């Protein structure tokens, strides 16, 4: 197995916890095996039984939607759980390192710091594309993970596909993780279909964005079945609650919601970009493949504070590498976007 070498030995050899629901999978019977409460739950609906530890029904739905196999899917308590587990599976503090390409999603760095893993940062180029040569230079024999976020947060752009292929082909001594949290808002195809060709690839997605389920916490990692098996071994046994599983199953069956969301938000993204483009104090609107845009403004800090004082909350990214004077704006409903444009115009008119 080519990637056995990228997995910590004690994880590879780990004998996982075997839960009551692992040992008996039937749904009928008198259950006196899991120390649950036989009385119910103190609310009308019964939540007293432990949920399916491997969330099979959801994975069957996702396999059909994403055109992959059930054994290529891991589900986490948000993508953030998958990020943490992948680090704990591959990296030993003091020995291994990971490559990050800022500005990017902050949890890669936080998760690596919690796990005390060395981070090698190779900034994006000024056009927000990958510095392929810089990344290849930063990689050494102890590099276990390369995080690529496409479309990228907070810049919003997709990363050049050919650069990503170059990196996957060149970095063969660790895992390339492609975080596709915003892929539903992009015309770019997912890398899930490339998993068969590249066993050292891990693709992450989430139901927090286009599916509108951020509060339920459901993140996905797609990878070679052996990697999925390892992640399942090290996750907490019941990491996805029963209420989340039940609602996700219903939400995934509602195919039109996600499609309607994406078409509305893409239309609103275009409209908002056009409106902001009319404001002279807008220095630059970066291209977006996501449900947000990064915009460079004159007096960005003052504008950000003014918007907060008007109870309109955006994300100030001015202190982030390569994002000077920039504010990240999530695409809202039509009236919310109109309110934003009105307030920005008022701020500059004052
Ligand atoms: C790039 C990226 N990945 C992952 C996440 C987190 O997703 P989840 O809600 O599934 O933890 C976010 C959240 O904003 C994100 O921007």
CSV table of C-alpha atoms and ligand atoms in Angstrom, one decimal:
chain,number,residue,atom,x,y,z
A,1,UNK,CA,0.0,0.0,0.0
A,2,UNK,CA,1.8,3.1,-1.1
A,3,UNK,CA,0.5,5.3,1.6
A,4,UNK,CA,1.2,3.0,4.6
A,5,UNK,CA,4.4,5.0,5.0
A,6,UNK,CA,2.5,8.3,5.5
A,7,UNK,CA,0.5,7.0,8.4
A,8,UNK,CA,1.8,6.9,12.0
A,9,UNK,CA,2.6,3.3,12.9
A,10,UNK,CA,0.5,3.3,16.1
A,11,UNK,CA,-2.5,4.5,14.1
A,12,UNK,CA,-2.0,1.9,11.4
A,13,UNK,CA,-1.8,-0.8,14.0
A,14,UNK,CA,-4.5,0.6,16.3
A,15,UNK,CA,-7.2,-1.8,17.5
A,16,UNK,CA,-10.3,0.5,17.5
A,17,UNK,CA,-13.0,0.8,20.1
A,18,UNK,CA,-15.9,-1.6,19.3
A,19,UNK,CA,-19.2,0.1,20.2
A,20,UNK,CA,-22.4,-1.7,21.0
A,21,UNK,CA,-23.8,-0.6,17.7
A,22,UNK,CA,-20.8,-2.0,15.9
A,23,UNK,CA,-21.3,-5.4,17.4
A,24,UNK,CA,-25.1,-5.6,16.9
A,25,UNK,CA,-26.5,-3.8,13.9
A,26,UNK,CA,-30.1,-5.0,13.9
A,27,UNK,CA,-32.9,-2.6,14.6
A,28,UNK,CA,-35.4,-5.0,16.2
A,29,UNK,CA,-35.1,-6.5,19.7
A,30,UNK,CA,-34.8,-5.7,23.3
A,31,UNK,CA,-31.7,-3.6,23.7
A,32,UNK,CA,-29.9,-4.1,26.9
A,33,UNK,CA,-26.4,-3.7,25.5
A,34,UNK,CA,-25.5,0.0,25.4
A,35,UNK,CA,-26.5,1.3,28.8
A,36,UNK,CA,-29.1,3.6,27.2
A,37,UNK,CA,-32.2,4.9,29.0
A,38,UNK,CA,-35.2,2.7,28.2
A,39,UNK,CA,-37.6,5.4,29.2
A,40,UNK,CA,-37.1,7.8,26.3
A,41,UNK,CA,-35.7,11.3,26.4
A,42,UNK,CA,-37.8,14.0,28.2
A,43,UNK,CA,-38.9,15.4,24.9
A,44,UNK,CA,-41.7,13.9,22.7
A,45,UNK,CA,-39.3,12.4,20.3
A,46,UNK,CA,-37.1,9.6,21.4
A,47,UNK,CA,-33.3,10.2,21.2
A,48,UNK,CA,-32.4,7.6,23.8
A,49,UNK,CA,-30.6,5.2,21.5
A,50,UNK,CA,-27.1,5.6,20.1
A,51,UNK,CA,-27.0,6.5,16.4
A,52,UNK,CA,-25.4,4.5,13.5
A,53,UNK,CA,-21.7,5.0,14.1
A,54,UNK,CA,-20.9,4.7,10.4
A,55,UNK,CA,-23.9,6.7,9.1
A,56,UNK,CA,-24.6,4.3,6.3
A,57,UNK,CA,-27.9,5.8,5.0
A,58,UNK,CA,-26.3,9.2,4.6
A,59,UNK,CA,-23.3,7.7,2.9
A,60,UNK,CA,-25.5,5.8,0.5
A,61,UNK,CA,-27.3,9.0,-0.5
A,62,UNK,CA,-23.9,10.9,-0.8
A,63,UNK,CA,-22.4,8.1,-2.9
A,64,UNK,CA,-25.2,8.5,-5.4
A,65,UNK,CA,-24.9,12.3,-5.4
A,66,UNK,CA,-21.1,12.5,-5.6
A,67,UNK,CA,-20.7,9.5,-7.8
A,68,UNK,CA,-18.4,7.5,-5.6
A,69,UNK,CA,-18.5,4.5,-3.4
A,70,UNK,CA,-19.8,4.3,0.2
A,71,UNK,CA,-16.4,3.1,1.3
A,72,UNK,CA,-14.7,6.3,-0.1
A,73,UNK,CA,-16.7,8.5,2.3
A,74,UNK,CA,-15.9,9.7,5.9
A,75,UNK,CA,-18.3,11.9,7.8
A,76,UNK,CA,-17.2,14.2,10.5
A,77,UNK,CA,-18.6,16.7,12.9
A,78,UNK,CA,-18.0,19.4,10.4
A,79,UNK,CA,-15.0,19.4,8.1
A,80,UNK,CA,-13.0,20.6,11.0
A,81,UNK,CA,-13.2,17.2,12.6
A,82,UNK,CA,-11.8,15.6,9.4
A,83,UNK,CA,-9.0,18.2,9.3
A,84,UNK,CA,-8.0,17.3,12.9
A,85,UNK,CA,-8.2,13.5,12.4
A,86,UNK,CA,-6.1,13.6,9.2
A,87,UNK,CA,-3.4,15.5,11.1
A,88,UNK,CA,-3.5,13.1,14.1
A,89,UNK,CA,-3.4,10.1,11.7
A,90,UNK,CA,-0.3,11.3,9.8
A,91,UNK,CA,1.9,13.7,11.8
A,92,UNK,CA,4.0,13.3,14.9
A,93,UNK,CA,4.9,16.5,16.7
A,94,UNK,CA,8.5,17.3,16.4
A,95,UNK,CA,9.1,15.2,13.3
A,96,UNK,CA,6.6,15.9,10.6
A,97,UNK,CA,5.4,19.0,8.9
A,98,UNK,CA,2.6,20.2,6.8
A,99,UNK,CA,2.4,22.8,4.0
A,100,UNK,CA,-0.2,25.7,4.1
A,101,UNK,CA,-0.8,28.3,1.4
A,102,UNK,CA,-2.0,31.5,3.1
A,103,UNK,CA,-4.2,33.4,2.8
A,104,UNK,CA,-6.4,30.4,3.4
A,105,UNK,CA,-8.9,28.8,5.8
A,106,UNK,CA,-7.6,29.4,9.3
A,107,UNK,CA,-8.5,26.0,10.8
A,108,UNK,CA,-5.6,24.2,9.1
A,109,UNK,CA,-3.2,26.3,11.1
A,110,UNK,CA,-5.1,26.2,14.3
A,111,UNK,CA,-5.6,22.4,14.1
A,112,UNK,CA,-1.9,21.9,13.3
A,113,UNK,CA,-1.0,24.2,16.3
A,114,UNK,CA,-3.2,22.2,18.6
A,115,UNK,CA,-1.5,19.1,17.5
A,116,UNK,CA,1.9,20.8,17.7
A,117,UNK,CA,2.8,20.2,14.1
A,118,UNK,CA,5.3,22.3,12.2
A,119,UNK,CA,3.6,24.4,9.5
A,120,UNK,CA,5.5,25.5,6.5
A,121,UNK,CA,3.7,28.5,4.9
A,122,UNK,CA,4.1,29.1,1.2
A,123,UNK,CA,2.0,32.2,0.4
A,124,UNK,CA,-0.2,32.3,-2.7
A,125,UNK,CA,1.2,34.5,-5.4
A,126,UNK,CA,-0.2,38.0,-5.7
A,127,UNK,CA,-2.8,36.7,-8.2
A,128,UNK,CA,-4.0,34.3,-5.5
A,129,UNK,CA,-2.7,31.3,-7.3
A,130,UNK,CA,-0.5,28.6,-5.9
A,131,UNK,CA,3.3,29.1,-5.8
A,132,UNK,CA,4.0,25.7,-7.2
A,133,UNK,CA,7.8,26.1,-7.3
A,134,UNK,CA,7.8,27.4,-3.7
A,135,UNK,CA,5.7,24.6,-2.5
A,136,UNK,CA,7.9,21.9,-4.1
A,137,UNK,CA,10.9,23.6,-2.5
A,138,UNK,CA,9.3,23.6,1.0
A,139,UNK,CA,8.4,19.9,0.8
A,140,UNK,CA,10.9,17.5,2.4
A,141,UNK,CA,10.9,13.8,3.4
A,142,UNK,CA,9.0,14.7,6.6
A,143,UNK,CA,6.2,16.6,4.9
A,144,UNK,CA,3.0,14.6,5.4
A,145,UNK,CA,0.2,17.0,4.3
A,146,UNK,CA,-0.3,19.7,1.7
A,147,UNK,CA,-3.5,21.6,2.1
A,148,UNK,CA,-5.1,23.2,-1.0
A,149,UNK,CA,-8.3,25.1,-0.7
A,150,UNK,CA,-10.2,25.6,-3.9
A,151,UNK,CA,-12.2,27.7,-4.2
A,152,UNK,CA,-10.1,29.4,-1.6
A,153,UNK,CA,-11.3,31.1,1.5
A,154,UNK,CA,-11.0,34.1,2.0
A,155,UNK,CA,-9.9,35.1,-1.6
A,156,UNK,CA,-12.9,33.3,-3.3
A,157,UNK,CA,-11.1,32.2,-6.4
A,158,UNK,CA,-10.6,28.7,-7.7
A,159,UNK,CA,-7.0,27.5,-8.0
A,160,UNK,CA,-5.5,26.5,-11.4
A,161,UNK,CA,-6.3,22.9,-12.0
A,162,UNK,CA,-3.1,22.2,-13.8
A,163,UNK,CA,-1.1,23.5,-10.8
A,164,UNK,CA,-3.0,21.2,-8.6
A,165,UNK,CA,-2.3,18.2,-10.9
A,166,UNK,CA,1.4,19.2,-10.9
A,167,UNK,CA,1.5,19.1,-7.1
A,168,UNK,CA,-0.4,15.8,-6.8
A,169,UNK,CA,1.9,14.2,-9.4
A,170,UNK,CA,5.1,15.7,-7.7
A,171,UNK,CA,4.3,15.3,-4.0
A,172,UNK,CA,4.1,11.5,-3.6
A,173,UNK,CA,5.4,11.1,-0.1
A,174,UNK,CA,2.3,12.4,1.7
A,175,UNK,CA,-1.3,13.4,1.2
A,176,UNK,CA,-2.7,16.2,-0.9
A,177,UNK,CA,-5.8,17.5,0.7
A,178,UNK,CA,-8.2,19.5,-1.5
A,179,UNK,CA,-10.8,21.4,0.5
A,180,UNK,CA,-13.8,21.9,-1.7
A,181,UNK,CA,-16.1,23.5,0.8
A,182,UNK,CA,-17.3,26.0,-1.8
A,183,UNK,CA,-17.2,23.7,-4.9
A,184,UNK,CA,-21.0,23.9,-5.3
A,185,UNK,CA,-20.7,27.6,-6.2
A,186,UNK,CA,-18.0,26.9,-8.8
A,187,UNK,CA,-18.1,25.6,-12.4
A,188,UNK,CA,-15.0,23.6,-11.6
A,189,UNK,CA,-15.5,19.8,-11.4
A,190,UNK,CA,-14.7,18.1,-8.1
A,191,UNK,CA,-11.5,16.2,-7.6
A,192,UNK,CA,-13.5,13.3,-6.1
A,193,UNK,CA,-13.4,11.5,-9.5
A,194,UNK,CA,-9.6,11.6,-9.4
A,195,UNK,CA,-9.4,9.5,-6.2
A,196,UNK,CA,-9.1,6.3,-8.2
A,197,UNK,CA,-6.1,7.6,-10.0
A,198,UNK,CA,-4.4,9.2,-7.0
A,199,UNK,CA,-4.6,7.2,-3.8
A,200,UNK,CA,-2.7,9.9,-1.9
A,201,UNK,CA,-5.5,12.4,-2.5
A,202,UNK,CA,-8.1,13.4,0.1
A,203,UNK,CA,-11.0,15.6,-0.9
A,204,UNK,CA,-13.1,17.5,1.7
A,205,UNK,CA,-16.5,19.0,1.3
A,206,UNK,CA,-19.2,20.2,3.7
A,207,UNK,CA,-22.9,20.5,4.0
A,208,UNK,CA,-22.5,23.9,5.8
A,209,UNK,CA,-22.6,26.0,2.6
A,210,UNK,CA,-24.8,25.2,-0.4
A,211,UNK,CA,-26.8,22.6,1.6
A,212,UNK,CA,-27.6,25.2,4.3
A,213,UNK,CA,-26.8,22.8,7.2
A,214,UNK,CA,-24.0,24.6,9.0
A,215,UNK,CA,-25.7,24.2,12.4
A,216,UNK,CA,-26.0,20.4,12.0
A,217,UNK,CA,-22.2,20.0,11.6
A,218,UNK,CA,-21.7,17.6,8.7
A,219,UNK,CA,-18.3,17.5,6.9
A,220,UNK,CA,-17.2,15.0,4.4
A,221,UNK,CA,-13.8,13.5,3.4
A,222,UNK,CA,-13.5,11.4,0.3
A,223,UNK,CA,-10.5,9.2,-0.1
A,224,UNK,CA,-9.2,5.7,-0.7
A,225,UNK,CA,-11.1,3.1,1.3
A,226,UNK,CA,-8.1,2.3,3.4
A,227,UNK,CA,-7.8,6.0,4.5
A,228,UNK,CA,-11.5,6.1,5.2
A,229,UNK,CA,-11.1,2.9,7.3
A,230,UNK,CA,-8.3,4.6,9.3
A,231,UNK,CA,-10.4,7.7,9.9
A,232,UNK,CA,-13.3,5.6,11.1
A,233,UNK,CA,-10.9,3.8,13.4
A,234,UNK,CA,-9.7,7.0,15.1
A,235,UNK,CA,-12.9,9.0,15.2
A,236,UNK,CA,-15.1,9.1,18.4
A,237,UNK,CA,-17.5,6.2,18.0
A,238,UNK,CA,-20.7,8.2,17.6
A,239,UNK,CA,-19.3,11.4,16.1
A,240,UNK,CA,-22.5,12.3,14.1
A,241,UNK,CA,-25.5,12.7,16.4
A,242,UNK,CA,-28.8,11.0,15.7
A,243,UNK,CA,-30.7,14.3,15.2
A,244,UNK,CA,-28.1,15.4,12.6
A,245,UNK,CA,-28.3,12.1,10.8
A,246,UNK,CA,-32.1,12.2,10.7
A,247,UNK,CA,-32.3,15.7,9.3
A,248,UNK,CA,-29.4,15.3,6.8
A,249,UNK,CA,-31.2,12.2,5.3
A,250,UNK,CA,-34.3,14.4,4.7
A,251,UNK,CA,-32.2,17.4,3.4
A,252,UNK,CA,-30.3,15.3,0.9
A,253,UNK,CA,-33.5,13.9,-0.4
A,254,UNK,CA,-34.7,17.4,-1.2
A,255,UNK,CA,-32.6,17.8,-4.3
A,256,UNK,CA,-34.1,21.1,-5.5
A,257,UNK,CA,-33.1,23.2,-2.4
A,258,UNK,CA,-29.4,23.1,-3.1
A,259,UNK,CA,-29.9,23.8,-6.8
A,260,UNK,CA,-32.2,26.7,-6.0
A,261,UNK,CA,-29.8,28.1,-3.5
A,262,UNK,CA,-26.9,27.9,-5.9
A,263,UNK,CA,-28.7,29.6,-8.7
A,264,UNK,CA,-30.1,32.4,-6.5
A,265,UNK,CA,-26.7,33.1,-4.8
A,266,UNK,CA,-24.8,33.0,-8.1
A,267,UNK,CA,-27.3,35.6,-9.5
A,268,UNK,CA,-27.0,37.7,-6.4
A,269,UNK,CA,-23.2,37.4,-6.4
A,270,UNK,CA,-23.1,38.9,-10.0
A,271,UNK,CA,-25.6,41.6,-9.0
A,272,UNK,CA,-23.7,42.6,-5.9
A,273,UNK,CA,-20.4,42.7,-7.8
A,274,UNK,CA,-22.0,45.0,-10.4
A,275,UNK,CA,-23.5,47.3,-7.7
A,276,UNK,CA,-20.2,47.5,-5.8
A,277,UNK,CA,-18.4,48.1,-9.0
A,278,UNK,CA,-20.3,51.5,-9.3
A,279,UNK,CA,-18.9,52.8,-6.0
A,280,UNK,CA,-15.6,54.7,-6.7
A,281,UNK,CA,-14.1,53.9,-3.3
A,282,UNK,CA,-14.2,50.2,-4.1
A,283,UNK,CA,-10.6,49.6,-5.1
A,284,UNK,CA,-11.0,46.0,-6.3
A,285,UNK,CA,-13.5,43.2,-6.4
A,286,UNK,CA,-11.8,39.9,-6.6
A,287,UNK,CA,-13.3,37.2,-8.9
A,288,UNK,CA,-15.3,34.6,-6.9
A,289,UNK,CA,-16.1,31.0,-7.3
A,290,UNK,CA,-17.7,30.9,-3.8
A,291,UNK,CA,-20.7,32.2,-1.9
A,292,UNK,CA,-18.7,35.2,-0.8
A,293,UNK,CA,-16.6,37.9,-2.4
A,294,UNK,CA,-13.4,39.6,-1.2
A,295,UNK,CA,-13.5,43.4,-1.8
A,296,UNK,CA,-10.7,45.9,-1.4
A,297,UNK,CA,-12.0,49.3,-0.1
A,298,UNK,CA,-10.7,52.7,0.7
A,299,UNK,CA,-10.9,53.2,4.5
A,300,UNK,CA,-11.8,49.6,4.9
A,301,UNK,CA,-11.4,49.5,8.7
A,302,UNK,CA,-13.7,52.5,9.2
A,303,UNK,CA,-16.2,51.0,6.7
A,304,UNK,CA,-16.2,47.7,8.5
A,305,UNK,CA,-16.8,49.4,11.9
A,306,UNK,CA,-19.6,51.5,10.4
A,307,UNK,CA,-21.3,48.5,8.9
A,308,UNK,CA,-21.2,46.8,12.4
A,309,UNK,CA,-22.6,49.9,14.0
A,310,UNK,CA,-25.5,49.5,11.5
A,311,UNK,CA,-25.8,45.9,12.5
A,312,UNK,CA,-24.5,44.6,9.2
A,313,UNK,CA,-21.8,42.1,9.9
A,314,UNK,CA,-19.0,41.3,7.4
A,315,UNK,CA,-15.6,39.8,7.9
A,316,UNK,CA,-12.6,42.2,8.1
A,317,UNK,CA,-9.7,40.5,6.4
A,318,UNK,CA,-7.4,43.6,6.4
A,319,UNK,CA,-4.8,42.1,8.6
A,320,UNK,CA,-4.6,38.8,6.7
A,321,UNK,CA,-1.5,38.2,4.4
A,322,UNK,CA,-2.1,39.6,0.9
A,323,UNK,CA,-5.6,40.9,1.8
A,324,UNK,CA,-4.8,44.5,2.8
A,325,UNK,CA,-7.8,46.8,3.0
A,326,UNK,CA,-10.1,43.9,2.2
A,327,UNK,CA,-13.4,42.8,3.6
A,328,UNK,CA,-15.0,39.4,2.9
A,329,UNK,CA,-18.7,39.6,2.2
A,330,UNK,CA,-21.0,36.6,2.3
A,331,UNK,CA,-23.7,36.7,-0.5
A,332,UNK,CA,-27.0,37.2,1.3
A,333,UNK,CA,-30.6,37.5,0.2
A,334,UNK,CA,-31.4,40.1,-2.3
A,335,UNK,CA,-32.7,42.6,0.3
A,336,UNK,CA,-29.6,42.0,2.5
A,337,UNK,CA,-27.3,42.7,-0.4
A,338,UNK,CA,-29.2,45.9,-1.3
A,339,UNK,CA,-28.9,47.0,2.3
A,340,UNK,CA,-25.2,46.5,2.2
A,341,UNK,CA,-24.8,48.5,-1.0
A,342,UNK,CA,-26.9,51.3,0.5
A,343,UNK,CA,-24.9,51.5,3.7
A,344,UNK,CA,-21.6,51.5,1.8
A,345,UNK,CA,-22.8,54.3,-0.4
A,346,UNK,CA,-24.0,56.2,2.6
A,347,UNK,CA,-20.7,55.7,4.4
A,348,UNK,CA,-18.7,57.2,1.5
A,349,UNK,CA,-21.2,60.0,1.0
A,350,UNK,CA,-20.9,61.2,4.6
B,1,LIG,C1,-12.5,26.3,3.3
B,1,LIG,C2,-13.3,25.8,4.4
B,1,LIG,N1,-13.3,24.5,4.8
B,1,LIG,C3,-14.0,24.1,5.8
B,1,LIG,C4,-14.9,24.9,6.5
B,1,LIG,C5,-15.6,24.3,7.7
B,1,LIG,O1,-16.6,23.6,7.3
B,1,LIG,P1,-17.5,22.8,8.4
B,1,LIG,O2,-18.7,23.8,8.7
B,1,LIG,O3,-18.0,21.6,7.7
B,1,LIG,O4,-16.7,22.5,9.6
B,1,LIG,C6,-15.0,26.2,6.1
B,1,LIG,C7,-15.9,27.1,6.9
B,1,LIG,O5,-16.1,28.2,6.7
B,1,LIG,C8,-14.2,26.7,5.1
B,1,LIG,O6,-14.2,28.0,4.7
